[in-house]
Amino acid sequence: GGIMRAPNVMVLNPQVPAKTVPEFIAYAKARPGKISMATGGNGTTQHIFGELFNTMAGVELVPVAYRGGAPAMLDLLAGHVQAEFAPVSEAISSIKAGKLRALAVTSAVRSAALPDLPTVAEFLPGYDGTGFFGIAAPRHTPGEIIDKLNREINAGLADPGVKARLADLGCDPMPMTSADLSKLFASETEKWAKFIKAAGIRPE
């Protein structure tokens, strides 16, 4: 039942002049189809959260699929692509070093890892792109074992040392019961399946 919420962060190569989400939307609207956004591959969070931004902001950032987050980040740093909706864990060191400009986090609430950054939703109400990491057990695991695992994992997530390490990675712990976790996964799956179908996103 232990779960972590992991937002992505909207980052730009510093050559892009926009300093805020509204400035970037205006910049992108003036250049339809001319601004590239790196993704870790088709159907990854970078891709889906970027397409959600395209849809809600009325812009046309062009997804460029890489084989994973690391090469995507390298090309963003080099200026071959202009933007990325990157996992916080992949972008945070470059943000802190001033090599990338962070505009906003994709989750509905601000991230403990980057508390000064607004959310995309502060400018595009209803925008919410959050990755979840949960711990699942095989379907036929006995209930008492699930309950014990749930207690231990939630205790781990409450540990100050664990919390601090997760915060460095941009993860916010969300202790919950296994029933709540199942509900969350069902609602998230339904939400993203609808959007992926509507946006015509295809896996590799």
PDB file of C-alpha atoms in Angstrom:
ATOM      1  CA  GLY A   1       0.000   0.000   0.000  1.00  0.00           C
ATOM      2  CA  GLY A   2       2.967   2.363   0.280  1.00  0.00           C
ATOM      3  CA  ILE A   3       3.097   4.743  -2.635  1.00  0.00           C
ATOM      4  CA  MET A   4       5.062   7.759  -3.775  1.00  0.00           C
ATOM      5  CA  ARG A   5       3.829  10.572  -5.917  1.00  0.00           C
ATOM      6  CA  ALA A   6       6.478  11.725  -8.382  1.00  0.00           C
ATOM      7  CA  PRO A   7       5.776  14.801 -10.480  1.00  0.00           C
ATOM      8  CA  ASN A   8       7.677  15.758 -13.577  1.00  0.00           C
ATOM      9  CA  VAL A   9       9.111  19.236 -14.006  1.00  0.00           C
ATOM     10  CA  MET A  10       8.787  21.438 -17.055  1.00  0.00           C
ATOM     11  CA  VAL A  11      12.339  22.490 -17.955  1.00  0.00           C
ATOM     12  CA  LEU A  12      13.742  24.611 -20.763  1.00  0.00           C
ATOM     13  CA  ASN A  13      17.163  24.968 -22.264  1.00  0.00           C
ATOM     14  CA  PRO A  14      18.230  28.451 -21.042  1.00  0.00           C
ATOM     15  CA  GLN A  15      18.537  29.669 -24.673  1.00  0.00           C
ATOM     16  CA  VAL A  16      14.716  29.815 -24.697  1.00  0.00           C
ATOM     17  CA  PRO A  17      13.878  33.322 -23.442  1.00  0.00           C
ATOM     18  CA  ALA A  18      10.665  32.415 -21.557  1.00  0.00           C
ATOM     19  CA  LYS A  19      10.914  32.685 -17.763  1.00  0.00           C
ATOM     20  CA  THR A  20       7.353  31.658 -16.819  1.00  0.00           C
ATOM     21  CA  VAL A  21       4.684  29.264 -18.092  1.00  0.00           C
ATOM     22  CA  PRO A  22       2.577  32.099 -19.639  1.00  0.00           C
ATOM     23  CA  GLU A  23       5.680  33.516 -21.380  1.00  0.00           C
ATOM     24  CA  PHE A  24       6.513  30.069 -22.721  1.00  0.00           C
ATOM     25  CA  ILE A  25       2.946  29.533 -23.972  1.00  0.00           C
ATOM     26  CA  ALA A  26       3.110  32.877 -25.821  1.00  0.00           C
ATOM     27  CA  TYR A  27       6.560  31.994 -27.235  1.00  0.00           C
ATOM     28  CA  ALA A  28       5.321  28.562 -28.393  1.00  0.00           C
ATOM     29  CA  LYS A  29       2.085  29.966 -29.902  1.00  0.00           C
ATOM     30  CA  ALA A  30       4.209  32.315 -32.021  1.00  0.00           C
ATOM     31  CA  ARG A  31       6.275  29.322 -33.254  1.00  0.00           C
ATOM     32  CA  PRO A  32       3.871  26.417 -33.916  1.00  0.00           C
ATOM     33  CA  GLY A  33       5.710  23.202 -34.769  1.00  0.00           C
ATOM     34  CA  LYS A  34       9.110  24.887 -34.255  1.00  0.00           C
ATOM     35  CA  ILE A  35       9.781  23.950 -30.618  1.00  0.00           C
ATOM     36  CA  SER A  36      10.874  20.416 -29.766  1.00  0.00           C
ATOM     37  CA  MET A  37      10.278  18.615 -26.494  1.00  0.00           C
ATOM     38  CA  ALA A  38      12.431  15.655 -25.545  1.00  0.00           C
ATOM     39  CA  THR A  39      10.763  12.460 -24.322  1.00  0.00           C
ATOM     40  CA  GLY A  40      12.146   9.193 -22.998  1.00  0.00           C
ATOM     41  CA  GLY A  41      10.173   7.439 -25.745  1.00  0.00           C
ATOM     42  CA  ASN A  42       6.590   7.338 -27.021  1.00  0.00           C
ATOM     43  CA  GLY A  43       4.066   6.846 -24.234  1.00  0.00           C
ATOM     44  CA  THR A  44       6.483   7.803 -21.427  1.00  0.00           C
ATOM     45  CA  THR A  45       5.453  10.361 -18.791  1.00  0.00           C
ATOM     46  CA  GLN A  46       7.570  13.016 -20.570  1.00  0.00           C
ATOM     47  CA  HIS A  47       5.560  12.402 -23.748  1.00  0.00           C
ATOM     48  CA  ILE A  48       2.085  12.121 -22.187  1.00  0.00           C
ATOM     49  CA  PHE A  49       2.496  15.120 -19.842  1.00  0.00           C
ATOM     50  CA  GLY A  50       3.867  17.147 -22.774  1.00  0.00           C
ATOM     51  CA  GLU A  51       0.905  16.224 -24.963  1.00  0.00           C
ATOM     52  CA  LEU A  52      -1.454  17.154 -22.113  1.00  0.00           C
ATOM     53  CA  PHE A  53       0.272  20.563 -22.038  1.00  0.00           C
ATOM     54  CA  ASN A  54      -0.088  20.898 -25.837  1.00  0.00           C
ATOM     55  CA  THR A  55      -3.803  20.126 -25.578  1.00  0.00           C
ATOM     56  CA  MET A  56      -4.548  22.414 -22.627  1.00  0.00           C
ATOM     57  CA  ALA A  57      -2.280  25.324 -23.635  1.00  0.00           C
ATOM     58  CA  GLY A  58      -3.197  25.196 -27.329  1.00  0.00           C
ATOM     59  CA  VAL A  59       0.431  24.920 -28.415  1.00  0.00           C
ATOM     60  CA  GLU A  60       2.281  22.546 -30.736  1.00  0.00           C
ATOM     61  CA  LEU A  61       5.494  21.348 -29.097  1.00  0.00           C
ATOM     62  CA  VAL A  62       6.946  18.569 -31.256  1.00  0.00           C
ATOM     63  CA  PRO A  63       7.822  15.403 -29.319  1.00  0.00           C
ATOM     64  CA  VAL A  64      11.269  13.943 -30.044  1.00  0.00           C
ATOM     65  CA  ALA A  65      11.533  10.382 -28.733  1.00  0.00           C
ATOM     66  CA  TYR A  66      14.829   9.190 -27.243  1.00  0.00           C
ATOM     67  CA  ARG A  67      15.698   5.764 -25.901  1.00  0.00           C
ATOM     68  CA  GLY A  68      15.200   6.708 -22.265  1.00  0.00           C
ATOM     69  CA  GLY A  69      15.517   9.759 -20.052  1.00  0.00           C
ATOM     70  CA  ALA A  70      19.313  10.074 -20.008  1.00  0.00           C
ATOM     71  CA  PRO A  71      19.866  10.752 -23.749  1.00  0.00           C
ATOM     72  CA  ALA A  72      16.801  13.040 -23.764  1.00  0.00           C
ATOM     73  CA  MET A  73      18.328  15.089 -20.930  1.00  0.00           C
ATOM     74  CA  LEU A  74      21.738  15.264 -22.665  1.00  0.00           C
ATOM     75  CA  ASP A  75      20.213  16.695 -25.850  1.00  0.00           C
ATOM     76  CA  LEU A  76      18.148  19.193 -23.851  1.00  0.00           C
ATOM     77  CA  LEU A  77      21.292  20.370 -22.032  1.00  0.00           C
ATOM     78  CA  ALA A  78      23.088  20.653 -25.400  1.00  0.00           C
ATOM     79  CA  GLY A  79      20.226  22.731 -26.849  1.00  0.00           C
ATOM     80  CA  HIS A  80      19.260  20.247 -29.599  1.00  0.00           C
ATOM     81  CA  VAL A  81      15.731  20.286 -28.147  1.00  0.00           C
ATOM     82  CA  GLN A  82      14.205  23.187 -26.240  1.00  0.00           C
ATOM     83  CA  ALA A  83      11.959  21.690 -23.571  1.00  0.00           C
ATOM     84  CA  GLU A  84      11.220  18.565 -21.579  1.00  0.00           C
ATOM     85  CA  PHE A  85       8.630  17.443 -19.056  1.00  0.00           C
ATOM     86  CA  ALA A  86      11.326  15.576 -17.157  1.00  0.00           C
ATOM     87  CA  PRO A  87      11.107  13.427 -14.036  1.00  0.00           C
ATOM     88  CA  VAL A  88      12.300  15.583 -11.118  1.00  0.00           C
ATOM     89  CA  SER A  89      14.954  12.985 -10.240  1.00  0.00           C
ATOM     90  CA  GLU A  90      16.520  13.357 -13.734  1.00  0.00           C
ATOM     91  CA  ALA A  91      16.406  17.167 -13.862  1.00  0.00           C
ATOM     92  CA  ILE A  92      16.984  18.428 -10.322  1.00  0.00           C
ATOM     93  CA  SER A  93      20.807  18.530 -10.376  1.00  0.00           C
ATOM     94  CA  SER A  94      20.846  20.458 -13.693  1.00  0.00           C
ATOM     95  CA  ILE A  95      18.189  22.866 -12.359  1.00  0.00           C
ATOM     96  CA  LYS A  96      20.216  23.519  -9.201  1.00  0.00           C
ATOM     97  CA  ALA A  97      23.390  23.999 -11.283  1.00  0.00           C
ATOM     98  CA  GLY A  98      21.590  26.595 -13.446  1.00  0.00           C
ATOM     99  CA  LYS A  99      21.977  24.499 -16.609  1.00  0.00           C
ATOM    100  CA  LEU A 100      18.220  24.217 -17.122  1.00  0.00           C
ATOM    101  CA  ARG A 101      15.428  26.679 -16.362  1.00  0.00           C
ATOM    102  CA  ALA A 102      12.542  25.096 -14.465  1.00  0.00           C
ATOM    103  CA  LEU A 103       9.127  26.670 -15.075  1.00  0.00           C
ATOM    104  CA  ALA A 104       6.673  24.481 -13.157  1.00  0.00           C
ATOM    105  CA  VAL A 105       5.961  21.025 -11.780  1.00  0.00           C
ATOM    106  CA  THR A 106       3.321  18.860 -13.438  1.00  0.00           C
ATOM    107  CA  SER A 107       1.542  17.668 -10.274  1.00  0.00           C
ATOM    108  CA  ALA A 108      -1.627  19.325  -8.964  1.00  0.00           C
ATOM    109  CA  VAL A 109       0.267  20.384  -5.812  1.00  0.00           C
ATOM    110  CA  ARG A 110       3.763  21.839  -5.463  1.00  0.00           C
ATOM    111  CA  SER A 111       6.680  19.466  -4.917  1.00  0.00           C
ATOM    112  CA  ALA A 112       8.659  19.350  -1.667  1.00  0.00           C
ATOM    113  CA  ALA A 113      11.812  18.918  -3.790  1.00  0.00           C
ATOM    114  CA  LEU A 114      11.269  22.248  -5.622  1.00  0.00           C
ATOM    115  CA  PRO A 115       9.002  24.202  -3.256  1.00  0.00           C
ATOM    116  CA  ASP A 116       9.483  27.588  -4.986  1.00  0.00           C
ATOM    117  CA  LEU A 117       8.244  26.299  -8.331  1.00  0.00           C
ATOM    118  CA  PRO A 118       4.602  26.832  -9.263  1.00  0.00           C
ATOM    119  CA  THR A 119       2.471  24.040 -10.687  1.00  0.00           C
ATOM    120  CA  VAL A 120       1.416  24.050 -14.344  1.00  0.00           C
ATOM    121  CA  ALA A 121      -2.166  24.040 -12.968  1.00  0.00           C
ATOM    122  CA  GLU A 122      -1.626  27.519 -11.484  1.00  0.00           C
ATOM    123  CA  PHE A 123      -1.679  28.723 -15.124  1.00  0.00           C
ATOM    124  CA  LEU A 124      -3.727  25.939 -16.784  1.00  0.00           C
ATOM    125  CA  PRO A 125      -6.414  24.983 -14.249  1.00  0.00           C
ATOM    126  CA  GLY A 126      -7.044  21.241 -14.153  1.00  0.00           C
ATOM    127  CA  TYR A 127      -3.627  20.260 -15.490  1.00  0.00           C
ATOM    128  CA  ASP A 128      -2.287  17.300 -13.503  1.00  0.00           C
ATOM    129  CA  GLY A 129       0.499  14.970 -14.538  1.00  0.00           C
ATOM    130  CA  THR A 130       1.743  12.805 -11.701  1.00  0.00           C
ATOM    131  CA  GLY A 131       3.675   9.575 -11.837  1.00  0.00           C
ATOM    132  CA  PHE A 132       3.035   7.073  -9.076  1.00  0.00           C
ATOM    133  CA  PHE A 133       5.329   4.407  -7.715  1.00  0.00           C
ATOM    134  CA  GLY A 134       3.463   1.809  -5.718  1.00  0.00           C
ATOM    135  CA  ILE A 135       4.481  -1.523  -4.293  1.00  0.00           C
ATOM    136  CA  ALA A 136       2.248  -4.348  -5.426  1.00  0.00           C
ATOM    137  CA  ALA A 137       2.026  -7.957  -4.285  1.00  0.00           C
ATOM    138  CA  PRO A 138       0.888 -10.939  -6.390  1.00  0.00           C
ATOM    139  CA  ARG A 139      -2.901 -11.243  -6.663  1.00  0.00           C
ATOM    140  CA  HIS A 140      -3.329 -14.257  -4.358  1.00  0.00           C
ATOM    141  CA  THR A 141      -1.146 -13.038  -1.482  1.00  0.00           C
ATOM    142  CA  PRO A 142      -2.926 -13.712   1.853  1.00  0.00           C
ATOM    143  CA  GLY A 143      -4.576 -10.681   3.466  1.00  0.00           C
ATOM    144  CA  GLU A 144      -2.526 -10.831   6.679  1.00  0.00           C
ATOM    145  CA  ILE A 145       0.719 -10.638   4.649  1.00  0.00           C
ATOM    146  CA  ILE A 146      -0.619  -7.658   2.670  1.00  0.00           C
ATOM    147  CA  ASP A 147      -1.545  -5.917   5.948  1.00  0.00           C
ATOM    148  CA  LYS A 148       1.911  -6.559   7.418  1.00  0.00           C
ATOM    149  CA  LEU A 149       3.653  -5.284   4.259  1.00  0.00           C
ATOM    150  CA  ASN A 150       1.386  -2.255   4.242  1.00  0.00           C
ATOM    151  CA  ARG A 151       2.247  -1.435   7.908  1.00  0.00           C
ATOM    152  CA  GLU A 152       6.004  -1.876   7.306  1.00  0.00           C
ATOM    153  CA  ILE A 153       6.063   0.166   4.093  1.00  0.00           C
ATOM    154  CA  ASN A 154       4.011   2.987   5.603  1.00  0.00           C
ATOM    155  CA  ALA A 155       6.339   2.988   8.634  1.00  0.00           C
ATOM    156  CA  GLY A 156       9.299   3.217   6.238  1.00  0.00           C
ATOM    157  CA  LEU A 157       7.701   6.133   4.384  1.00  0.00           C
ATOM    158  CA  ALA A 158       7.234   7.924   7.738  1.00  0.00           C
ATOM    159  CA  ASP A 159      10.941   7.535   8.620  1.00  0.00           C
ATOM    160  CA  PRO A 160      12.675  10.968   8.481  1.00  0.00           C
ATOM    161  CA  GLY A 161      15.773   9.549   6.738  1.00  0.00           C
ATOM    162  CA  VAL A 162      13.698   7.806   4.077  1.00  0.00           C
ATOM    163  CA  LYS A 163      11.551  10.931   3.634  1.00  0.00           C
ATOM    164  CA  ALA A 164      14.622  13.134   3.105  1.00  0.00           C
ATOM    165  CA  ARG A 165      16.111  10.758   0.521  1.00  0.00           C
ATOM    166  CA  LEU A 166      12.807  10.542  -1.373  1.00  0.00           C
ATOM    167  CA  ALA A 167      12.479  14.352  -1.311  1.00  0.00           C
ATOM    168  CA  ASP A 168      15.881  14.594  -3.022  1.00  0.00           C
ATOM    169  CA  LEU A 169      14.438  12.442  -5.810  1.00  0.00           C
ATOM    170  CA  GLY A 170      11.315  14.586  -6.044  1.00  0.00           C
ATOM    171  CA  CYS A 171       9.065  11.923  -4.501  1.00  0.00           C
ATOM    172  CA  ASP A 172       6.367  12.764  -1.957  1.00  0.00           C
ATOM    173  CA  PRO A 173       5.354   9.714   0.129  1.00  0.00           C
ATOM    174  CA  MET A 174       1.622   8.978   0.256  1.00  0.00           C
ATOM    175  CA  PRO A 175       0.947   6.291   2.869  1.00  0.00           C
ATOM    176  CA  MET A 176      -2.402   4.646   2.188  1.00  0.00           C
ATOM    177  CA  THR A 177      -4.274   1.390   2.580  1.00  0.00           C
ATOM    178  CA  SER A 178      -4.087  -1.224  -0.145  1.00  0.00           C
ATOM    179  CA  ALA A 179      -7.795  -0.651  -0.909  1.00  0.00           C
ATOM    180  CA  ASP A 180      -7.179   3.080  -1.450  1.00  0.00           C
ATOM    181  CA  LEU A 181      -4.181   2.241  -3.621  1.00  0.00           C
ATOM    182  CA  SER A 182      -6.297  -0.028  -5.840  1.00  0.00           C
ATOM    183  CA  LYS A 183      -8.879   2.775  -6.231  1.00  0.00           C
ATOM    184  CA  LEU A 184      -6.160   5.295  -7.128  1.00  0.00           C
ATOM    185  CA  PHE A 185      -4.643   3.015  -9.773  1.00  0.00           C
ATOM    186  CA  ALA A 186      -8.080   2.336 -11.281  1.00  0.00           C
ATOM    187  CA  SER A 187      -8.972   6.049 -11.533  1.00  0.00           C
ATOM    188  CA  GLU A 188      -5.538   7.039 -12.890  1.00  0.00           C
ATOM    189  CA  THR A 189      -5.612   4.221 -15.457  1.00  0.00           C
ATOM    190  CA  GLU A 190      -9.043   5.311 -16.687  1.00  0.00           C
ATOM    191  CA  LYS A 191      -8.054   9.008 -16.843  1.00  0.00           C
ATOM    192  CA  TRP A 192      -4.854   8.436 -18.856  1.00  0.00           C
ATOM    193  CA  ALA A 193      -6.347   5.765 -21.122  1.00  0.00           C
ATOM    194  CA  LYS A 194      -9.010   8.287 -22.201  1.00  0.00           C
ATOM    195  CA  PHE A 195      -6.436  11.023 -22.800  1.00  0.00           C
ATOM    196  CA  ILE A 196      -3.983   8.767 -24.682  1.00  0.00           C
ATOM    197  CA  LYS A 197      -6.797   7.618 -26.968  1.00  0.00           C
ATOM    198  CA  ALA A 198      -8.035  11.190 -27.540  1.00  0.00           C
ATOM    199  CA  ALA A 199      -4.509  12.478 -28.244  1.00  0.00           C
ATOM    200  CA  GLY A 200      -3.751   9.567 -30.581  1.00  0.00           C
ATOM    201  CA  ILE A 201      -0.578   8.626 -28.683  1.00  0.00           C
ATOM    202  CA  ARG A 202       0.905   5.333 -29.848  1.00  0.00           C
ATOM    203  CA  PRO A 203       3.463   3.219 -27.980  1.00  0.00           C
ATOM    204  CA  GLU A 204       6.751   2.405 -29.736  1.00  0.00           C
TER     205      GLU A 204
END
